[in-house]
XYZ file of C-alpha atoms in Angstrom:
148
model
C 15.675 6.993 -16.943
C 12.559 4.955 -15.691
C 11.642 5.785 -12.326
C 12.131 3.452 -10.105
C 9.153 4.411 -7.468
C 5.442 5.378 -8.119
C 5.666 9.141 -9.900
C 3.724 11.247 -7.210
C 2.150 13.307 -10.117
C 0.193 9.920 -11.137
C -0.769 9.507 -7.524
C -4.709 9.880 -7.839
C -6.870 11.544 -4.488
C -9.718 11.751 -2.940
C -11.053 13.722 -0.065
C -11.564 10.737 2.165
C -8.429 9.032 1.115
C -5.064 9.329 2.853
C -2.607 11.230 0.594
C 1.258 10.158 0.640
C 3.092 12.301 3.213
C 6.208 11.780 5.149
C 5.603 8.320 6.452
C 4.835 6.926 3.255
C 7.487 8.538 1.424
C 9.540 6.678 4.169
C 7.956 3.496 3.966
C 9.012 3.663 0.031
C 12.511 4.420 0.512
C 12.581 1.913 2.982
C 11.854 -0.883 0.223
C 13.609 0.416 -2.438
C 16.705 0.615 -0.141
C 15.952 -3.446 0.627
C 15.438 -4.250 -3.226
C 18.516 -6.526 -3.274
C 16.979 -8.582 -0.606
C 13.722 -8.425 -2.129
C 14.894 -9.770 -5.480
C 16.868 -12.449 -3.840
C 13.940 -13.756 -2.075
C 12.175 -13.645 -5.876
C 8.169 -12.758 -3.859
C 5.287 -14.422 -5.638
C 3.210 -12.295 -3.689
C 3.211 -9.196 -2.239
C 0.455 -7.542 -0.141
C -0.306 -4.242 1.014
C -2.570 -3.680 3.850
C -4.148 -0.344 4.166
C -3.469 1.287 0.456
C -4.889 4.419 0.909
C -3.885 6.297 -2.316
C -1.635 2.980 -3.865
C 1.330 5.444 -3.562
C 3.412 2.215 -1.716
C 1.941 -0.930 -3.489
C 2.759 0.996 -6.950
C 6.142 2.063 -5.618
C 7.139 -1.541 -4.864
C 5.468 -2.910 -8.184
C 7.570 -0.321 -9.838
C 10.463 -0.950 -7.932
C 10.440 -5.012 -8.528
C 9.566 -4.781 -12.347
C 12.386 -2.133 -12.964
C 14.195 -5.124 -11.655
C 12.781 -7.555 -14.371
C 10.503 -9.276 -10.743
C 7.019 -9.490 -11.162
C 5.355 -10.521 -8.073
C 1.368 -10.807 -7.703
C 0.432 -7.700 -5.750
C -2.516 -7.338 -3.532
C -4.022 -4.321 -1.559
C -6.503 -4.523 1.132
C -7.948 -1.299 2.424
C -11.524 -1.013 4.157
C -12.654 2.671 2.940
C -13.957 1.981 -0.886
C -12.481 5.528 -1.969
C -9.060 4.162 -0.870
C -9.761 1.141 -3.396
C -10.885 3.597 -6.542
C -7.703 5.869 -6.010
C -5.311 2.580 -5.854
C -7.065 1.239 -8.657
C -6.632 5.126 -10.563
C -2.841 4.698 -9.275
C -1.350 1.341 -10.703
C -3.465 1.960 -13.636
C -1.664 5.377 -14.371
C 2.009 3.679 -13.615
C 0.772 0.374 -15.664
C 1.155 -1.965 -13.329
C -1.825 -4.338 -11.491
C -2.706 -5.238 -7.992
C -5.695 -7.225 -7.108
C -8.008 -4.860 -4.882
C -9.618 -6.031 -1.681
C -12.346 -4.474 0.331
C -11.764 -5.668 3.810
C -10.399 -4.818 7.247
C -6.887 -5.976 7.017
C -6.933 -9.388 5.729
C -10.233 -10.589 6.857
C -11.435 -12.978 4.578
C -8.055 -13.917 2.994
C -6.812 -15.831 5.391
C -7.281 -19.394 3.759
C -6.254 -18.259 -0.103
C -3.384 -16.412 1.367
C -1.614 -18.624 4.145
C 2.049 -19.264 3.487
C 1.927 -17.502 0.055
C 2.377 -13.829 0.862
C 6.130 -13.023 0.843
C 6.336 -9.780 1.520
C 3.600 -7.403 3.341
C 3.785 -3.813 4.111
C 1.629 -1.688 6.384
C 1.677 1.664 7.552
C -0.983 1.211 10.247
C -2.482 4.135 11.864
C -0.525 5.785 14.680
C -1.346 9.480 15.869
C -2.548 9.529 18.956
C -6.536 10.014 18.787
C -9.928 9.303 21.031
C -10.590 5.870 21.527
C -13.801 6.781 19.883
C -12.465 7.493 16.675
C -10.619 4.160 16.228
C -12.696 1.979 13.496
C -14.429 5.370 12.283
C -15.456 5.312 8.333
C -13.587 7.692 5.793
C -9.984 9.473 5.980
C -10.425 9.109 9.884
C -9.684 5.311 9.701
C -5.768 6.405 7.859
C -4.031 7.911 11.190
C -6.775 7.206 14.050
C -4.340 5.183 16.546
C -5.909 5.525 19.696
C -5.110 6.473 23.132
C -1.412 5.551 22.625
C -1.007 5.699 19.161
């Protein structure tokens, strides 16, 4: 039986990239649970903001592809290590995503306005000192500021 999500053993890693954890798994579970709705809308562009390891965007591509729907996928991250890891993850699963090194979606607004049908984001939510917000590397993956 073909997997409907990314295989965790094929997800690449790097010390400066957030690895899939319970929050990532819950997000993918929600996407799989909503796949009928996603399929009915026939999305042309799907985008993940803050792709980290690429587990979520890869799972979305695998899930939709398993159902015969092949939208264009875009994944952004401010961390260049995350983009390399995401590239390895999507390649290992035989899917494609355009990878963009940017903060959220900066610089993509004109190109994508009104075109993105599915946006997925698992934002930093862990309460941390305010000075950690906007840091580089792995800290940027979870630093949610004083109130998370």
